Short mmCIF file of C-alpha atoms in Angstrom, two decimals:
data_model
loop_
_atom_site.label_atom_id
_atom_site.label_comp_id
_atom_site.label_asym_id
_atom_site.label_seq_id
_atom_site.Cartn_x
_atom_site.Cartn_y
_atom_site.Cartn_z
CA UNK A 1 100.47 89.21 -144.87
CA UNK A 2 102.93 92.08 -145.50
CA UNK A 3 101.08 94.62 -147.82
CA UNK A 4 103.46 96.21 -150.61
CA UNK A 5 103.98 99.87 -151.23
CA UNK A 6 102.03 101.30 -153.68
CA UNK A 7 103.97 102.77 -157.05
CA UNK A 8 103.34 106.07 -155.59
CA UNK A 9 105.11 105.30 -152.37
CA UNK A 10 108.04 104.12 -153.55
CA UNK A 11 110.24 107.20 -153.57
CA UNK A 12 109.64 107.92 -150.01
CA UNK A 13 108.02 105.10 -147.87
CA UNK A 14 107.60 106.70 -144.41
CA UNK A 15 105.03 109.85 -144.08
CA UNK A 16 106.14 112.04 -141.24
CA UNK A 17 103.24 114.04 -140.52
CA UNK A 18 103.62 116.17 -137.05
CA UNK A 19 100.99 117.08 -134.90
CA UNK A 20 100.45 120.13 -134.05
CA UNK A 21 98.08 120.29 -130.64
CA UNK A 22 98.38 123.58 -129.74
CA UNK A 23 97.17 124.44 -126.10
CA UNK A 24 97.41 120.92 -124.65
CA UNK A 25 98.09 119.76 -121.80
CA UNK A 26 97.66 117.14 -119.74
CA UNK A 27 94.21 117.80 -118.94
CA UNK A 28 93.77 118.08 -122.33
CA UNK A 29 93.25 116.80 -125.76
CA UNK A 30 93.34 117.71 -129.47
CA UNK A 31 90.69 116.24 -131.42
CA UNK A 32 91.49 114.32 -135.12
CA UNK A 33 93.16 110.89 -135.49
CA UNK A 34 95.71 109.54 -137.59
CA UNK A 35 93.74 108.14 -140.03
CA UNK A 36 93.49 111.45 -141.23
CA UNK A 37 96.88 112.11 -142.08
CA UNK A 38 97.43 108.39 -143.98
CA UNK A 39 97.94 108.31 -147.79
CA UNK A 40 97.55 104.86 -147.41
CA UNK A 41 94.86 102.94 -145.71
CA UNK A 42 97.30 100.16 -145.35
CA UNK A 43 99.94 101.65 -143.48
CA UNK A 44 100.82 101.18 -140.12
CA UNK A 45 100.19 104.28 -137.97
CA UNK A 46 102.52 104.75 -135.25
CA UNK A 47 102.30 107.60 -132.77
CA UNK A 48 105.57 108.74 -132.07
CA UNK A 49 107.37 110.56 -128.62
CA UNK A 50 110.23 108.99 -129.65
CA UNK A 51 113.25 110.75 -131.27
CA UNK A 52 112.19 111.27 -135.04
CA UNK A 53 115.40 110.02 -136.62
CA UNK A 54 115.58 106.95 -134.17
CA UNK A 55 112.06 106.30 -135.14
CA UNK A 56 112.52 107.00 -139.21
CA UNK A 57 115.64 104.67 -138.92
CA UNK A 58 113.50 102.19 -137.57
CA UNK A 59 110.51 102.40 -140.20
CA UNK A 60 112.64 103.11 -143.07
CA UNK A 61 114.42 99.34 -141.92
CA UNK A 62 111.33 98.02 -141.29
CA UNK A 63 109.60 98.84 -144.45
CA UNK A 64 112.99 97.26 -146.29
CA UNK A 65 112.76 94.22 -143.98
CA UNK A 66 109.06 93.79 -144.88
CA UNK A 67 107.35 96.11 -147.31
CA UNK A 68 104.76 97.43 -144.79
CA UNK A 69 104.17 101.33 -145.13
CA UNK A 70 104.49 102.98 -142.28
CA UNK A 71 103.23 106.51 -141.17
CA UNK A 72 104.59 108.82 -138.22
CA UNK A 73 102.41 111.04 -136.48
CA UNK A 74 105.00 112.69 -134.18
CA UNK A 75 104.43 114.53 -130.73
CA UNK A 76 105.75 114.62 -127.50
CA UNK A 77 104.55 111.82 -124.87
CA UNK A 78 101.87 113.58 -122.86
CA UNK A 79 100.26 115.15 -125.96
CA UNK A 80 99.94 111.87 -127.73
CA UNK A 81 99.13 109.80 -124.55
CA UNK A 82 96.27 111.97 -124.43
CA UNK A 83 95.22 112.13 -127.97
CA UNK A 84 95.16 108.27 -127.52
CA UNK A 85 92.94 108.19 -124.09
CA UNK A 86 90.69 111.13 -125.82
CA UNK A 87 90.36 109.07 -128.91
CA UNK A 88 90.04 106.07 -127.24
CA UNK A 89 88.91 102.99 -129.38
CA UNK A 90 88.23 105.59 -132.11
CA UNK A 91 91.64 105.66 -132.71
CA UNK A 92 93.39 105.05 -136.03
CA UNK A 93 96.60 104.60 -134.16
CA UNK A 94 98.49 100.87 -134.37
CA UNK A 95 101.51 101.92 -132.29
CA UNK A 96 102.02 104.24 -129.45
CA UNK A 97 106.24 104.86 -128.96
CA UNK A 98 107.12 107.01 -126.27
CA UNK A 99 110.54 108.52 -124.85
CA UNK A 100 109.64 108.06 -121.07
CA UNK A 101 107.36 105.82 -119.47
CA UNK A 102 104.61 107.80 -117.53
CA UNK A 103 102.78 108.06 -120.93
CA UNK A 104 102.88 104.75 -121.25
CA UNK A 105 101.20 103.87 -117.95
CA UNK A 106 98.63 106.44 -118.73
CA UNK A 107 97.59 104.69 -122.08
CA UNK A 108 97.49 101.87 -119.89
CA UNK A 109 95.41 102.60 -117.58
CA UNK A 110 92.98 103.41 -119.78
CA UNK A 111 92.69 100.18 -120.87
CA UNK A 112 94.02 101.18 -124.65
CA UNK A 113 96.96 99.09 -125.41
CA UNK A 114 96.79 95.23 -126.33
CA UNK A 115 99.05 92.27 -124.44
CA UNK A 116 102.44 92.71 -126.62
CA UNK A 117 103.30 89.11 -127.98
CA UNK A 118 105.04 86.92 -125.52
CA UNK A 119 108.04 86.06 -128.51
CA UNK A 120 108.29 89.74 -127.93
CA UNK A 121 108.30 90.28 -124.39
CA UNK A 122 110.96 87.27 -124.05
CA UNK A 123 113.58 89.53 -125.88
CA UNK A 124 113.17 91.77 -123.27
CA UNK A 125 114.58 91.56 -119.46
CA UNK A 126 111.84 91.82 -116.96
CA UNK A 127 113.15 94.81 -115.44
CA UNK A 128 112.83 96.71 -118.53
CA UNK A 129 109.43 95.73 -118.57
CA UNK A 130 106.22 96.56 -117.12
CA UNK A 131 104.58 93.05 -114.88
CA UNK A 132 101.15 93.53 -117.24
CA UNK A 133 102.96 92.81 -120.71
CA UNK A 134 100.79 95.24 -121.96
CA UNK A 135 103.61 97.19 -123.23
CA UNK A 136 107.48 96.95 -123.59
CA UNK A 137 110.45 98.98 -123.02
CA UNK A 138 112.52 99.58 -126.20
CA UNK A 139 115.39 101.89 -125.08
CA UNK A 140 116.59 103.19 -121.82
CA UNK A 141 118.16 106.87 -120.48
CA UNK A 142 119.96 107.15 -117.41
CA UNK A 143 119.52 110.32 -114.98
CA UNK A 144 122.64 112.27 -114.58
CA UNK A 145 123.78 114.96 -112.84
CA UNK A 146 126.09 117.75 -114.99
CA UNK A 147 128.74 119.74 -113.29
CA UNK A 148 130.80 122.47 -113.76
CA UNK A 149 134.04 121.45 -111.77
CA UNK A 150 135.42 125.18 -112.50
CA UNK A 151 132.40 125.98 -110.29
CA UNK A 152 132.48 122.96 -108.06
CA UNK A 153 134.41 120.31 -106.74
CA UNK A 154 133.58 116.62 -107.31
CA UNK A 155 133.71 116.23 -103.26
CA UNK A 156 131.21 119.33 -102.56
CA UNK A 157 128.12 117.38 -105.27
CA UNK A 158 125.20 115.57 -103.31
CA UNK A 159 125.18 112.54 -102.65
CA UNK A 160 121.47 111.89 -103.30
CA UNK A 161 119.07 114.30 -105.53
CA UNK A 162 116.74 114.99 -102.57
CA UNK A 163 119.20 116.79 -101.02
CA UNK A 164 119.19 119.22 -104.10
CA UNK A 165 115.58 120.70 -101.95
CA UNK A 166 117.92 121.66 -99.10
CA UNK A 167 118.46 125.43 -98.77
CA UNK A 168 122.12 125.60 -99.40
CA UNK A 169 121.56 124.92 -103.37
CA UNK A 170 119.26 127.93 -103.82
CA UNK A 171 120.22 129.02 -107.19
CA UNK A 172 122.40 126.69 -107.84
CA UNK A 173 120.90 123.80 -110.24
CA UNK A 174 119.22 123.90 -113.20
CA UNK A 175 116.30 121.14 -114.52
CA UNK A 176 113.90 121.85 -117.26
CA UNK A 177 110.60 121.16 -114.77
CA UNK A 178 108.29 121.68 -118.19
CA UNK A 179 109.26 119.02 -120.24
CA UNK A 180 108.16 115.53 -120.36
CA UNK A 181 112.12 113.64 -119.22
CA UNK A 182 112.02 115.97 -115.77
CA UNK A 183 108.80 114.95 -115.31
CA UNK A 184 109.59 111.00 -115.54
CA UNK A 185 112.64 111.79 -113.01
CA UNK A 186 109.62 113.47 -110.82
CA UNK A 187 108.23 110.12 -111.07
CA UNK A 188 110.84 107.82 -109.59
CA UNK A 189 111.13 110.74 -106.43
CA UNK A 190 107.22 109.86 -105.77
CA UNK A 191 107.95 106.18 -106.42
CA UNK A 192 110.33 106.27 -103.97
CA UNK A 193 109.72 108.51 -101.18
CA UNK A 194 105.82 108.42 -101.36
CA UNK A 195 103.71 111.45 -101.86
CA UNK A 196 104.38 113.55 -98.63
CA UNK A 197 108.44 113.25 -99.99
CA UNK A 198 108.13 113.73 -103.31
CA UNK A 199 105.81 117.44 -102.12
CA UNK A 200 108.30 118.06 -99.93
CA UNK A 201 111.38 117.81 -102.29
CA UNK A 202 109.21 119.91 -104.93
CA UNK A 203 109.16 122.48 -102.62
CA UNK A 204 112.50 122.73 -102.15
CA UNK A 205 112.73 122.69 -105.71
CA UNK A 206 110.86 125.42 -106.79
CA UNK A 207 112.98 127.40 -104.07
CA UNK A 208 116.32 126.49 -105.71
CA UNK A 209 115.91 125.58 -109.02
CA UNK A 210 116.82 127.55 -112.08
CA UNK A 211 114.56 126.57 -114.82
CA UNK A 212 115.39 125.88 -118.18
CA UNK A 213 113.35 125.16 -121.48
CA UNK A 214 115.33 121.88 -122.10
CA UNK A 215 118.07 119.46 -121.18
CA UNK A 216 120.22 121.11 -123.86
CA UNK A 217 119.18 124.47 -122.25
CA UNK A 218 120.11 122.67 -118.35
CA UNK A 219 123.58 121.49 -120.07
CA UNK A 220 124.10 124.29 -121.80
CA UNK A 221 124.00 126.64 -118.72
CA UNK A 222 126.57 124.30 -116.63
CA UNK A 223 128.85 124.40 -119.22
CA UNK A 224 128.49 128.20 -119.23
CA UNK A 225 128.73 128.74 -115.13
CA UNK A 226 125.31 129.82 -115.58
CA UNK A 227 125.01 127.49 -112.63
CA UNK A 228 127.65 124.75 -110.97
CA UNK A 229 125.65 121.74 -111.83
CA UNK A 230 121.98 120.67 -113.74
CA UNK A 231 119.43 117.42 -113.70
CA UNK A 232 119.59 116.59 -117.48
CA UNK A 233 119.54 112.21 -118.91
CA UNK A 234 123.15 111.17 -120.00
CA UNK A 235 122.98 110.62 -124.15
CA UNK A 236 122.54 114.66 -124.46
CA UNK A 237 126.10 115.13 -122.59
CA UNK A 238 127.42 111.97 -124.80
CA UNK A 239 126.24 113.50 -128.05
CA UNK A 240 127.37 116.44 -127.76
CA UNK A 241 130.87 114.81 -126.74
CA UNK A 242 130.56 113.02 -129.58
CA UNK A 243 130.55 116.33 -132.04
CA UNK A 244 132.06 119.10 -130.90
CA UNK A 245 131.30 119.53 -127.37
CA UNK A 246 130.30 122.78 -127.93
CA UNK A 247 127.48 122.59 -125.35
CA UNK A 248 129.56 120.64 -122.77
CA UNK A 249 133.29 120.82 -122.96
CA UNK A 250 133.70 122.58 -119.61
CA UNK A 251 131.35 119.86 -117.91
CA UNK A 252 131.55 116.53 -116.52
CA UNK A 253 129.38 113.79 -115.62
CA UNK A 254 128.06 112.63 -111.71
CA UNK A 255 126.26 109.30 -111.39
CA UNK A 256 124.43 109.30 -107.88
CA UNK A 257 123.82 105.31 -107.73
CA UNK A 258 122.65 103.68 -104.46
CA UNK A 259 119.40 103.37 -105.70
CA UNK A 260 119.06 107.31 -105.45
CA UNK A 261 115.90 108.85 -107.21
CA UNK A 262 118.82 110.53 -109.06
CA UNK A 263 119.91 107.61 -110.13
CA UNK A 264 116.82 106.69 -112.17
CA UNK A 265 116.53 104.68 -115.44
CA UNK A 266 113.32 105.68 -117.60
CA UNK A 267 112.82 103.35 -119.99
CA UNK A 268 111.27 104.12 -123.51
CA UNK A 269 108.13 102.20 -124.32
CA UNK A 270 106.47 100.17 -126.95
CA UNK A 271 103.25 99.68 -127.32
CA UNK A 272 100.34 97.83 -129.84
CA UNK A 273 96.54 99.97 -129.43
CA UNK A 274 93.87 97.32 -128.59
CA UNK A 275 91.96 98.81 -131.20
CA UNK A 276 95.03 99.17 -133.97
CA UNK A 277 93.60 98.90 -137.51
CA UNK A 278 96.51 96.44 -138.24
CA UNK A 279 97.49 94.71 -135.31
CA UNK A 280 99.14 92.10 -136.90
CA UNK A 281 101.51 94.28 -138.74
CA UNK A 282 101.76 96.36 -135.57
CA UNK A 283 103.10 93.61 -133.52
CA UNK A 284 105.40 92.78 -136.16
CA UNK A 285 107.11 95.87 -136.10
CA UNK A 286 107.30 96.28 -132.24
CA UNK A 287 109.03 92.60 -132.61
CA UNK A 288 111.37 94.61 -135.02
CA UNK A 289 112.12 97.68 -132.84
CA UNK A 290 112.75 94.62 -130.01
CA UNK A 291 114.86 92.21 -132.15
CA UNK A 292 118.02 92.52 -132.70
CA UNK A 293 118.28 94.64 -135.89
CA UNK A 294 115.98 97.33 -133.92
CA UNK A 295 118.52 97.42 -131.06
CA UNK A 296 121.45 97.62 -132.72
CA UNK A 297 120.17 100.60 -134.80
CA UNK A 298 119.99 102.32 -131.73
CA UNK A 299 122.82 101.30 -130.11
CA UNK A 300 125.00 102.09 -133.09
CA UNK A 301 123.33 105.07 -133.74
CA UNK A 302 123.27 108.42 -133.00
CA UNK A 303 121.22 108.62 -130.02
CA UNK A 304 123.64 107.01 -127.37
CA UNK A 305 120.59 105.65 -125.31
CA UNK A 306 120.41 102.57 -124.47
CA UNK A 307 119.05 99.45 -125.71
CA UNK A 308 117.31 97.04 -123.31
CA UNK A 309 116.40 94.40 -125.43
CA UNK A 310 118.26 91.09 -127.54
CA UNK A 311 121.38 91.35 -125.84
CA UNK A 312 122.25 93.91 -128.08
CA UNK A 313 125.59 96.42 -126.08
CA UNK A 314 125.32 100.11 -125.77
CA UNK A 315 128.10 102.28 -127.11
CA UNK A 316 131.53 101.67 -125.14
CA UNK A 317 131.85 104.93 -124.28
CA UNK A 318 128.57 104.45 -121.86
CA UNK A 319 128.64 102.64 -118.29
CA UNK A 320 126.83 99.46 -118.23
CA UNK A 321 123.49 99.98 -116.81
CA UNK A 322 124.23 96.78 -114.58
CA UNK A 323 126.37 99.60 -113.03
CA UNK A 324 124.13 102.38 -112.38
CA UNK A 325 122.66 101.00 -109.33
CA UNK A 326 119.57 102.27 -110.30
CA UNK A 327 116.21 102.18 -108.55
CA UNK A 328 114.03 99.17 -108.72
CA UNK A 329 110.91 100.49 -110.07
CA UNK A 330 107.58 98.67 -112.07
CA UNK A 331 108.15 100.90 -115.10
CA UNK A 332 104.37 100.65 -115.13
CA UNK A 333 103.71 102.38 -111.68
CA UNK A 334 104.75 105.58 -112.52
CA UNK A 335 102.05 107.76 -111.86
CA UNK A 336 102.27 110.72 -114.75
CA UNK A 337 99.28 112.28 -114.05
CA UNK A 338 100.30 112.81 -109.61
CA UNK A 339 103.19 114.26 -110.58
CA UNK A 340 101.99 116.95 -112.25
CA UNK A 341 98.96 117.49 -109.76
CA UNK A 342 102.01 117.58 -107.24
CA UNK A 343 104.14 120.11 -109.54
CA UNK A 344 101.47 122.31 -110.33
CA UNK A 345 100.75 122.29 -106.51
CA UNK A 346 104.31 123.49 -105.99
CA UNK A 347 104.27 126.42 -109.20
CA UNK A 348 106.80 124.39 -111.28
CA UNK A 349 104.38 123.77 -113.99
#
């Protein structure tokens, strides 16, 4: 049963509380839980990697829709993946959202997250999916790569992103090797070529590479002729198209395919904590985020990502995913924690 907002709720119906883990890392943890943070001892406590506003418009529809409080506890995906495996069953947590799915698998793994219902899981195409059920895809971000073509021709880009390691791009890219989205393209490169390929194509990496703080930062730079082309996912070039294209109106977009590494797909996950306080209400709204109002608030919305579930269409202006050609990869096999053994090894992180 739905539980009402109390009177002093009313005016403002989501609680956005950040978290501020200063010092973590993946090793890591910050102590606390979100239990802490809740007015109400009712409301549904969802961790969230996931863009705020996406996530706000999806609680403040939710809590319309069915009158269930809900709090945000906001981070970025390996800081709260963590702060879930350190809190383990202790945790006050009903929902774990993330932007990429590493964090995901690493909840996972530690045997944290519930089965998601199966009227859930049947909104959502398999390959979108992890084969456990234990969590969900939600949205999905292609990998692109962003050129200059004042700087380079459309002829002289790679045709794969491993052969961005090879000595003649020293210098030349740009990638944000820091941040949690590089890391998940890190991931498909070891899914794909196995350990002794992804090490290698690190290396080559940290030779060449210019590193930036962010994918804004990466586009940013290309559009400058900072460098002729940068790693970065495809809604930050479409968004900024969208506005002004301040950030990217001397750029274009490349789309490896082929099944290329480059060509990756990470797909945002959903998940319900084994130990949620409200697990009824939590799979409720994860059915929400799933259904078809949930998907078309994204793909209406500002983000330009995609959405993966109830046959809901991305924006027109995006290719179909059908036509990425992506790589086939278990969503739920990404191995977060080996790639950044493997990028520390190489001095990215």
């Amino acid at each position: 049963m739905p539980s009402r907002l109390p009177s002093s709720a009313r005016l403002r119906h989501i609680l956005v509380v950040p978290v501020v883990l200063a010092g973590l890392a993946l090793a890591g943890c910050a102590g606390g839980t979100a239990g802490d943070d809740a007015a109400n001892p009712d409301a549904l406590v969802v961790y969230n990697a996931q863009h705020e506003q996406l996530t706000e418009e999806w609680a403040d529809a939710f809590t319309k829709e069915t009158g269930i409080e809900v709090v945000l506890r906001n981070g970025d995906d390996s800081e709260l993946a963590n702060q879930l495996v350190q809190e383990g069953t202790a945790s006050q947590a009903d929902v774990f959202l993330t932007e990429n799915s590493p964090a995901m698998s690493l909840v996972e793994e530690a045997g944290l997250f519930a089965p998601v219902d199966e009227s859930t899981l049947a909104l959502v195409p398999e390959q979108f999916r992890p084969a456990s059920g234990l969590w969900t895809g939600i949205a999905a971000r292609s990998t692109v790569l962003v050129y200059n073509p004042e700087l380079i021709s459309e002829s002289e880009l790679p045709a794969s992103l491993l052969d961005l390691a090879d000595p003649e791009w020293k210098g030349k890219w740009g990638a944000a090797p820091a941040k949690a989205d590089f890391q998940a393209i890190v991931s498909a490169v070891l899914a794909t070529q196995g350990e002794d390929g992804a090490r290698e194509w690190l290396a080559g990496m940290a030779e060449n590479a210019v590193e930036y703080r962010n994918n804004i930062v990466t586009m940013k730079a290309v559009n400058a002729g900072e460098v002729p082309v940068g790693i970065i996912y495809h809604y930050y070039w479409f968004r900024d198209q969208d506005a002004a294209a301040e950030d990217s109106a001397n750029t274009k977009l490349h789309y490896f395919g082929n099944q290329d590494p480059g060509a990756f797909v990470s797909i945002s996950g959903g998940g319900v904590l084994e130990n949620a306080p409200h697990p009824d209400e939590a799979q409720q709204f994860l059915a929400f985020i799933a259904g078809e109002q949930g998907q078309q608030i994204l793909g209406e919305g500002y983000s330009f990502e995609y959405p993966v579930a109830s046959d809901v269409a991305a924006k027109a202006e995006l290719p179909p995913l059908a036509e990425l050609d992506a790589p086939t990869i278990d969503p739920s096999t990404l191995n977060g924690p080996a790639v950044i053994e493997l990028m520390t090894e190489a001095g990215l992180l």
